[in-house]
PDB file of C-alpha atoms in Angstrom:
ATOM      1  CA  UNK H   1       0.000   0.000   0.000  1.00 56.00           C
ATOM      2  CA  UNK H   2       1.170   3.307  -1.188  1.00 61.00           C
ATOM      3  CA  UNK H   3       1.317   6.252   1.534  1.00 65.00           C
ATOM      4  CA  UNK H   4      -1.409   8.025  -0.711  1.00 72.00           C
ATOM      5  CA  UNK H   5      -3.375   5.118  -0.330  1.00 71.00           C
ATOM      6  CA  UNK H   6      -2.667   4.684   3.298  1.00 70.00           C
ATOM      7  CA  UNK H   7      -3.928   8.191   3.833  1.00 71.00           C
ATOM      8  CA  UNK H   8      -7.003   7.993   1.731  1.00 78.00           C
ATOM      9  CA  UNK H   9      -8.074   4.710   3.462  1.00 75.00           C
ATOM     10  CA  UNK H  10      -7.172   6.369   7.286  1.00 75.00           C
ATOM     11  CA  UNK H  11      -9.367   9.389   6.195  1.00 76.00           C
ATOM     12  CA  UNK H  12     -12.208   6.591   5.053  1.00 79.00           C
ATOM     13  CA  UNK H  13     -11.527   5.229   8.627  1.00 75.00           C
ATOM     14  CA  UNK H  14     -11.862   8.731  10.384  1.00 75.00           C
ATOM     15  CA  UNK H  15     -15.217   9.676   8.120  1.00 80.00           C
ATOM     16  CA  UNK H  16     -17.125   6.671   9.290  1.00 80.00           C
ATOM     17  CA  UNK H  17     -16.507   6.561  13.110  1.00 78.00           C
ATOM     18  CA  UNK H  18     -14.678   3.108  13.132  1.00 81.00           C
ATOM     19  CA  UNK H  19     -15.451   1.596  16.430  1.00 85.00           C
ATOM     20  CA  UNK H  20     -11.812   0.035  16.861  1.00 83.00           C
ATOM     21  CA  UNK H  21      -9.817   3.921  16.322  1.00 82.00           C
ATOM     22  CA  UNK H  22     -12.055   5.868  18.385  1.00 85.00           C
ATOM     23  CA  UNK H  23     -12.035   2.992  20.971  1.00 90.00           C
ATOM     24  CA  UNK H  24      -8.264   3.565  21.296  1.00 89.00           C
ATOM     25  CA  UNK H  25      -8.945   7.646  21.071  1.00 88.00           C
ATOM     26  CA  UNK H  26     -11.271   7.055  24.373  1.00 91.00           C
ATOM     27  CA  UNK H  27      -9.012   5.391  26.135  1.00 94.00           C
ATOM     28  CA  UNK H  28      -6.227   7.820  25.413  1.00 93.00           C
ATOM     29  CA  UNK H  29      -7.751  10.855  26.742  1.00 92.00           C
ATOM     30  CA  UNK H  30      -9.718   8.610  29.862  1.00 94.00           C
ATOM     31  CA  UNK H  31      -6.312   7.579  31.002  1.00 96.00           C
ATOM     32  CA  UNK H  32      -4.332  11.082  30.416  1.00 94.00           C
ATOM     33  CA  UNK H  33      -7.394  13.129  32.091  1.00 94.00           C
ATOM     34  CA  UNK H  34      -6.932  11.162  35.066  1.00 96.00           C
ATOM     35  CA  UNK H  35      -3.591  10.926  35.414  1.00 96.00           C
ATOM     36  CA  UNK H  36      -2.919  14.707  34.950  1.00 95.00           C
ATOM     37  CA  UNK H  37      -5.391  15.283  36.812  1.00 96.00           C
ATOM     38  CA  UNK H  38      -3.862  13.151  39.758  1.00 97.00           C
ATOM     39  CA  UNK H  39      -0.203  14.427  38.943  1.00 96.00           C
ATOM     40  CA  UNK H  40      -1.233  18.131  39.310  1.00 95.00           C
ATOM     41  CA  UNK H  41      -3.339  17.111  42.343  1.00 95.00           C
ATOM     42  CA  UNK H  42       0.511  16.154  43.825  1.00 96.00           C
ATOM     43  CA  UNK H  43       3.128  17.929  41.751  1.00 94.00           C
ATOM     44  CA  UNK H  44       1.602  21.523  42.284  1.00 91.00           C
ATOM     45  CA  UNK H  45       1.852  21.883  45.775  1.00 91.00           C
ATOM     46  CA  UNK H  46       5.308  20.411  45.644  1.00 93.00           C
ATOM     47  CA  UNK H  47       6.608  22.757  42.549  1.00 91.00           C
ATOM     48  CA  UNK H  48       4.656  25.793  45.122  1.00 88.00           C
ATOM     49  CA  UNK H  49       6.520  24.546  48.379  1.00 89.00           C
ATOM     50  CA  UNK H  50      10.105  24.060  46.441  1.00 90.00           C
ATOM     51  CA  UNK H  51       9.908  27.982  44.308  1.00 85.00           C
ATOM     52  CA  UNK H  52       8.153  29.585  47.587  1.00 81.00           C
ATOM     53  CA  UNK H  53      10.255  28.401  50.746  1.00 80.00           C
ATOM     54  CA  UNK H  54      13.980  28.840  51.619  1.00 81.00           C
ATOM     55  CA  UNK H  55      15.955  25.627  52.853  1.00 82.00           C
ATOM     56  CA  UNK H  56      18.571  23.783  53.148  1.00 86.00           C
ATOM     57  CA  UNK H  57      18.870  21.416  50.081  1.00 86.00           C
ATOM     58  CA  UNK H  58      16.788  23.289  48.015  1.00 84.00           C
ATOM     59  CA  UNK H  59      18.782  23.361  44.856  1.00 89.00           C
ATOM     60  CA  UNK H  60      19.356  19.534  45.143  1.00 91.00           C
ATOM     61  CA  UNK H  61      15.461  19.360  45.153  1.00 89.00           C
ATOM     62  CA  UNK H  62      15.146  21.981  42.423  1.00 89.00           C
ATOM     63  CA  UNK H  63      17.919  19.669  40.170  1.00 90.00           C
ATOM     64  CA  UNK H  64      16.281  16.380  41.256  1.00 90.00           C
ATOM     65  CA  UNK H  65      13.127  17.647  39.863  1.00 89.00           C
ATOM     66  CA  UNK H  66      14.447  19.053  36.701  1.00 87.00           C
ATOM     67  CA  UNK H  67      16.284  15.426  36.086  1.00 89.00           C
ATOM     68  CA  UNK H  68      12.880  13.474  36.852  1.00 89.00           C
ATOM     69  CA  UNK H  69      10.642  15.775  34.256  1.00 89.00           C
ATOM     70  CA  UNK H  70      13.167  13.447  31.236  1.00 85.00           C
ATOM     71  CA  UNK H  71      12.809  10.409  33.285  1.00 84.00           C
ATOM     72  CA  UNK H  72      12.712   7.656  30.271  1.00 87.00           C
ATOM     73  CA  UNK H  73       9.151   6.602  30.242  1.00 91.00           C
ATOM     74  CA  UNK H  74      10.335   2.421  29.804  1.00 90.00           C
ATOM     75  CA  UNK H  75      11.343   2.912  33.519  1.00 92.00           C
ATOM     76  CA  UNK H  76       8.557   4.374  34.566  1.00 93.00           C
ATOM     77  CA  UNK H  77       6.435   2.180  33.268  1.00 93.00           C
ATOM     78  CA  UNK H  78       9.423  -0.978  34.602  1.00 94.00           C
ATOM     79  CA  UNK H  79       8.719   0.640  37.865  1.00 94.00           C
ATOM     80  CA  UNK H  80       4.953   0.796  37.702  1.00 95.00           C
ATOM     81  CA  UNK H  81       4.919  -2.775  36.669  1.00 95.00           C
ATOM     82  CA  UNK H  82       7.113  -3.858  39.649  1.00 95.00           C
ATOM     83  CA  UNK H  83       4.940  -1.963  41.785  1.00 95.00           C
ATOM     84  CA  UNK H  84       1.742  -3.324  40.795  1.00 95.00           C
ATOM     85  CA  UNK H  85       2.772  -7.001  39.594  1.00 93.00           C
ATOM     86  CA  UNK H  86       1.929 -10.168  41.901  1.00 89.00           C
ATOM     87  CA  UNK H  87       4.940  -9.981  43.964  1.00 89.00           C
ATOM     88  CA  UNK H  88       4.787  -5.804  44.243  1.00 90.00           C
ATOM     89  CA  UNK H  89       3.499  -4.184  47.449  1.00 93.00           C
ATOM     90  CA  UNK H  90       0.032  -3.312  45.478  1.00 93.00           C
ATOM     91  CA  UNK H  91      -0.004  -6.696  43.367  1.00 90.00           C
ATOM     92  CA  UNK H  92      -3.033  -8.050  45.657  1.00 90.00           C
ATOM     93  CA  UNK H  93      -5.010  -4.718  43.798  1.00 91.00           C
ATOM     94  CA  UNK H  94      -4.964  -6.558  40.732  1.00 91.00           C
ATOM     95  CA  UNK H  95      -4.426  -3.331  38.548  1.00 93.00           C
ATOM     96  CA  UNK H  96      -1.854  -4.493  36.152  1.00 94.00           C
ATOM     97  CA  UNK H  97      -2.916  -4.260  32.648  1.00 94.00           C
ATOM     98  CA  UNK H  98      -6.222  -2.373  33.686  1.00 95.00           C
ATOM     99  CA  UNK H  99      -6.428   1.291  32.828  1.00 95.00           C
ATOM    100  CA  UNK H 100      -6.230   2.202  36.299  1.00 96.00           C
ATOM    101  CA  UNK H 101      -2.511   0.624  35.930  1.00 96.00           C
ATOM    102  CA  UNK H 102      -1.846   2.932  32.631  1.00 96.00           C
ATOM    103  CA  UNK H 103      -3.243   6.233  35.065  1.00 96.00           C
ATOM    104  CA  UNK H 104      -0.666   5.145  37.964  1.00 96.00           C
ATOM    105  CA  UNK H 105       1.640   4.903  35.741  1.00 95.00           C
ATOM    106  CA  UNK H 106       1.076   7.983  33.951  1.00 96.00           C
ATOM    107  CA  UNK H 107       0.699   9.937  37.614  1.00 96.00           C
ATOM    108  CA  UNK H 108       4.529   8.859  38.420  1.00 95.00           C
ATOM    109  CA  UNK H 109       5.393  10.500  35.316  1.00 95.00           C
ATOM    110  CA  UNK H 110       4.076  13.499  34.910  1.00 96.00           C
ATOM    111  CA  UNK H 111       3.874  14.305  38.734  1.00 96.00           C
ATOM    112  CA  UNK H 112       7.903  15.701  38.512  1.00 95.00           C
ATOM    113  CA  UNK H 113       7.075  17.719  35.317  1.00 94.00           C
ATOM    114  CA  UNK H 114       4.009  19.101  36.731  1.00 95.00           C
ATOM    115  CA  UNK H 115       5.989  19.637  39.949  1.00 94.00           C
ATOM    116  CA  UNK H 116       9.038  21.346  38.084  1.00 94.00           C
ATOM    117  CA  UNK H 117       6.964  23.515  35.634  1.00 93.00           C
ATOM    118  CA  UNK H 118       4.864  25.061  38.994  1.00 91.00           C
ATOM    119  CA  UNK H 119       8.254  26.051  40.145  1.00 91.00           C
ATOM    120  CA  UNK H 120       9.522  27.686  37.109  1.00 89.00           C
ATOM    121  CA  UNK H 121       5.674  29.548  37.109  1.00 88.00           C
ATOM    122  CA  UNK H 122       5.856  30.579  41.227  1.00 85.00           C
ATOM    123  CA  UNK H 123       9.176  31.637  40.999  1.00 83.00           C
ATOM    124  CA  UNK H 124       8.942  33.609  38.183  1.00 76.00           C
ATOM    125  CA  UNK H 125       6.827  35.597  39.876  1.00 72.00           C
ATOM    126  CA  UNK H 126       6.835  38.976  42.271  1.00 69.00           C
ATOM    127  CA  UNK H 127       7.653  37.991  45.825  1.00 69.00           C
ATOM    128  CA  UNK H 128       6.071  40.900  46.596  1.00 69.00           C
ATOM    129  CA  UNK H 129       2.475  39.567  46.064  1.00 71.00           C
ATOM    130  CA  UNK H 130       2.632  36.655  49.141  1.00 70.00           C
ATOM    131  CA  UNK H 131       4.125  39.932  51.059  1.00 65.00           C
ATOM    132  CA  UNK H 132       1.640  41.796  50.421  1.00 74.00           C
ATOM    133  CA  UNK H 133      -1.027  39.306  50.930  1.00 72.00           C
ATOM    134  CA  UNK H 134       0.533  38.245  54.548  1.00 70.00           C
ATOM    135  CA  UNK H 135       0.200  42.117  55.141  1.00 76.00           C
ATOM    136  CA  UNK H 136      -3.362  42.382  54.680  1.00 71.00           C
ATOM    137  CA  UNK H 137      -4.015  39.840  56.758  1.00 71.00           C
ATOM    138  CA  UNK H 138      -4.479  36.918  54.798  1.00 72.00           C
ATOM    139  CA  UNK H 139      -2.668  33.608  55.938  1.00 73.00           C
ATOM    140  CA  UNK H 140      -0.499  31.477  54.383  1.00 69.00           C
ATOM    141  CA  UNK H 141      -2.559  29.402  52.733  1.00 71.00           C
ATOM    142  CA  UNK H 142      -4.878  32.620  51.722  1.00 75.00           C
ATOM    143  CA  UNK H 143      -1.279  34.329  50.493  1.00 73.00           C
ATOM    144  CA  UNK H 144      -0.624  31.095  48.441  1.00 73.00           C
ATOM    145  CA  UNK H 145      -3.724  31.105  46.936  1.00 74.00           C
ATOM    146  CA  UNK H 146      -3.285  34.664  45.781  1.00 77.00           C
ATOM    147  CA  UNK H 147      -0.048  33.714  44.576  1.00 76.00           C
ATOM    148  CA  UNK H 148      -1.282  31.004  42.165  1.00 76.00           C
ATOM    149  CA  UNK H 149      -4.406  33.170  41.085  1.00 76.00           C
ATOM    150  CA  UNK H 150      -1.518  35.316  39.736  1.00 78.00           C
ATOM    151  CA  UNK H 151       0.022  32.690  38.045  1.00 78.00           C
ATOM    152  CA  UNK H 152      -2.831  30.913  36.616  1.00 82.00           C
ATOM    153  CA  UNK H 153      -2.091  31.325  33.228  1.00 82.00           C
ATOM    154  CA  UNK H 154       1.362  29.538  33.675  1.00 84.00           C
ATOM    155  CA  UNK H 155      -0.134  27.284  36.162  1.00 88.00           C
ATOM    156  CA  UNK H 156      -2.853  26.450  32.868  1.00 87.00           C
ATOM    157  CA  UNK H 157      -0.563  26.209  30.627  1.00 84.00           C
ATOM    158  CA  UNK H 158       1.607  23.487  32.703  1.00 89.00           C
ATOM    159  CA  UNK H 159      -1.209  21.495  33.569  1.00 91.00           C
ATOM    160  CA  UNK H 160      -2.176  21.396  29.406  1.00 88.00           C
ATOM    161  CA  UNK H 161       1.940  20.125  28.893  1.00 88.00           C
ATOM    162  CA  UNK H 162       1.442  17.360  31.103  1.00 92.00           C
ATOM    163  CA  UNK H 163      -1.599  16.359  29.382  1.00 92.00           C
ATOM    164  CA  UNK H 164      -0.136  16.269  26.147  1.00 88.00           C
ATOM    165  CA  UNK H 165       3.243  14.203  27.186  1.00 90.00           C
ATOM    166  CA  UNK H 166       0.514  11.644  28.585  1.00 93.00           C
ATOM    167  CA  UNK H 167      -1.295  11.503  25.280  1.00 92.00           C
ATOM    168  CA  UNK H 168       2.018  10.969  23.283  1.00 89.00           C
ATOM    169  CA  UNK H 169       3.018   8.535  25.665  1.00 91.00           C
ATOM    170  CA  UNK H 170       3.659   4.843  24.659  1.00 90.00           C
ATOM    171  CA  UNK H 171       6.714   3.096  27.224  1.00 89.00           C
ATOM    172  CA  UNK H 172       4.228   2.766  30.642  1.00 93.00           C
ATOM    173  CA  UNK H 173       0.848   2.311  28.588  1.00 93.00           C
ATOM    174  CA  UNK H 174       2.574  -0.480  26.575  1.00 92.00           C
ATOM    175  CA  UNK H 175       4.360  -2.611  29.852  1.00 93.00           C
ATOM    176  CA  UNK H 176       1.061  -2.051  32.348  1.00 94.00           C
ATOM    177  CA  UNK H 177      -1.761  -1.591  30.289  1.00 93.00           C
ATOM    178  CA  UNK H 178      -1.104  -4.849  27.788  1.00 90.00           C
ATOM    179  CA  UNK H 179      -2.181  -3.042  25.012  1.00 90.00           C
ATOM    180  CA  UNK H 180      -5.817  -5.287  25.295  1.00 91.00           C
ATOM    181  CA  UNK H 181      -8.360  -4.564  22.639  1.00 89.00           C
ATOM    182  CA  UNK H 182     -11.159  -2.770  23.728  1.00 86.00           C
ATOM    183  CA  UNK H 183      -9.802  -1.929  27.528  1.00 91.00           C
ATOM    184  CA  UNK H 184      -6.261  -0.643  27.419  1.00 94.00           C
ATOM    185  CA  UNK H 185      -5.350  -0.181  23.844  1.00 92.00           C
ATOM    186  CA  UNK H 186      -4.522   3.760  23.283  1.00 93.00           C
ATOM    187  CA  UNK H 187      -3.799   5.781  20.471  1.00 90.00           C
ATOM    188  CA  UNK H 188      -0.195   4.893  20.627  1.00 92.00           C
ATOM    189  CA  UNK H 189      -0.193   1.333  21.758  1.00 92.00           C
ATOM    190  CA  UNK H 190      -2.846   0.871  18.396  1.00 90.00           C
ATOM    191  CA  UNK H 191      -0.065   2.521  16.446  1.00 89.00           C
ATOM    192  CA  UNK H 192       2.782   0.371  17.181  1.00 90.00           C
ATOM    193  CA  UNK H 193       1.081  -2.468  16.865  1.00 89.00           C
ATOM    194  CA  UNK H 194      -1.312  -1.944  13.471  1.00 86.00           C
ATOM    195  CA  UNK H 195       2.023  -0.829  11.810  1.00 86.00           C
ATOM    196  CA  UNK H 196       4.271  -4.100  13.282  1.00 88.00           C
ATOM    197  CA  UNK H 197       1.701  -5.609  11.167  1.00 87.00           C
ATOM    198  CA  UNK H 198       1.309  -3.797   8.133  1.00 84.00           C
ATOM    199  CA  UNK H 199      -2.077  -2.051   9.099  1.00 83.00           C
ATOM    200  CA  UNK H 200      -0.953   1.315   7.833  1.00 82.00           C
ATOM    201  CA  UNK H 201      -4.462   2.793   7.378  1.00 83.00           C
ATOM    202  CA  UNK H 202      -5.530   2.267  11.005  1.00 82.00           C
ATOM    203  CA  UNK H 203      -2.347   3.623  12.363  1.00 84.00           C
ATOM    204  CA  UNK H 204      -2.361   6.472   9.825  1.00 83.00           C
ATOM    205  CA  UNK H 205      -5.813   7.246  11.440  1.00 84.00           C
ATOM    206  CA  UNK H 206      -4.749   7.025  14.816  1.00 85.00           C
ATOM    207  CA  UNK H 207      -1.841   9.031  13.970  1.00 85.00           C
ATOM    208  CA  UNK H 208      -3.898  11.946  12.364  1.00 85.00           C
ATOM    209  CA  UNK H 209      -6.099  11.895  15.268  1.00 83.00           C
ATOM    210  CA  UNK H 210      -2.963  12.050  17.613  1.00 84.00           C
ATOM    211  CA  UNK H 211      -1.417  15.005  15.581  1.00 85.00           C
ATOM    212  CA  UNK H 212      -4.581  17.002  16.179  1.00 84.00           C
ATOM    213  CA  UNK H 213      -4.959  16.458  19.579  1.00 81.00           C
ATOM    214  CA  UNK H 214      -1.186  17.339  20.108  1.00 79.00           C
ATOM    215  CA  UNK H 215      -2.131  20.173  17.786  1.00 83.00           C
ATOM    216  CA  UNK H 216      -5.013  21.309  20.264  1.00 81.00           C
ATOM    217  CA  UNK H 217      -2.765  21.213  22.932  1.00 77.00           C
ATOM    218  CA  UNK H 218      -0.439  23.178  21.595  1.00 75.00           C
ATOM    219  CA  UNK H 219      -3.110  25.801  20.636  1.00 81.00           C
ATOM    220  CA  UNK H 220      -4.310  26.030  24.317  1.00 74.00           C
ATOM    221  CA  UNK H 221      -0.819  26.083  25.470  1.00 71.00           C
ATOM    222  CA  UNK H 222      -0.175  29.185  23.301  1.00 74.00           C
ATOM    223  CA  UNK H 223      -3.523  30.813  23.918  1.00 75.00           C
ATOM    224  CA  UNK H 224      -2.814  30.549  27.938  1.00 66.00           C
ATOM    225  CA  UNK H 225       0.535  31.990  27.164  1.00 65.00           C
ATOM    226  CA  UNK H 226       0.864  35.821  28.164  1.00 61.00           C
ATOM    227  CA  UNK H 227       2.186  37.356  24.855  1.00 58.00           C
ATOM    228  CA  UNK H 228       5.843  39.001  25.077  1.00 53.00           C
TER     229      UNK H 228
END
């Protein structure tokens, strides 16, 4: 099959609704809404505590986070697996190649970048606003607050990047989820596998749809972005 032909047949694929690619396209964003949502639940506060406070060790921190955010997603997902297989301390779950399996995995990865970008969006900001804040009155937790509504726009913006290294992702979906038809076959497990056996329309189709939600992401990313 030519690549013209390829395309054609993916766009054929895309027009009709094909159960099997928008199957994959379901579990792809199920998974990567969850799990960003979970990572920013635990990397935010983190990125806040490390940018906001002064202490001893803090640069290691700051470095250790930075090195995590290109933590090679095979040994996340080697991690996630040992974790969650029979003889890991959450084996007795019975989460492995579930989707719940693909969104712990994804958590562990993105929770560093989330944490990392937070930092680079608090401390890019005016100390003076927590100051100020304490000043008036407010607590900690009401200063903190104030500094994040401040920041929203970069805190947006990180949340969106974590979402779409989720969606791209294929190392940790692959080793936990199984890749099982119906149940925890994404957009990029689908790939890999249609085009290890020759299916080039269906992973053409999965690939366009990938493209444009990496695309949308990218938009939104750009839109949250304060223009220089």
């Amino acid at each position: 099959m030519s690549f013209q032909e390829a395309f054609a047949a993916a766009v054929r694929l895309l027009a009709t609704f094909d159960p099997h690619v928008f199957s994959a396209v379901a579990v792809s964003l199920r998974v990567s809404i969850v799990a960003t949502i979970l990572a920013t639940i635990l990397g935010a506060p983190i990125g806040f505590w490390v940018a906001a406070r002064r202490f001893r060790g803090r640069r290691a921190v700051e470095v250790g986070l930075k090195t995590l955010t290109a933590f090679p997603t095979v040994v996340v997902g080697l991690l996630t697996y040992t974790l969650l297989s029979r003889r890991g301390p959450f084996g007795a779950l019975g989460l492995l190649y579930t989707q719940w399996a693909m969104m712990f995995g994804g958590t562990i990865l993105v929770t560093p970048l989330l944490a990392a970008l937070t930092m680079a969006v608090v401390s890019g900001a005016d100390p003076r606003i927590e100051d100020t804040a304490l000043t008036l009155g407010a607590s900690r937790t009401g200063a903190a607050l104030t500094v994040l509504s401040e920041v929203r726009h970069g805190l947006i913006a990180a949340i969106v990047t974590g979402f779409g290294r989720l969606i791209s992702e294929l190392g940790v979906a692959l080793m936990v989820g199984g890749n099982i038809a119906g149940a925890t076959r994404s957009m990029t497990t689908a790939i890999a596998l249609e085009t290890s056996k020759g299916e080039f329309a269906f992973a053409f189709a999965l690939g366009l749809l990938l493209l444009t939600v990496a695309l949308a992401v990218n938009v939104l990313v750009a839109a949250l972005t304060p223009a220089r």
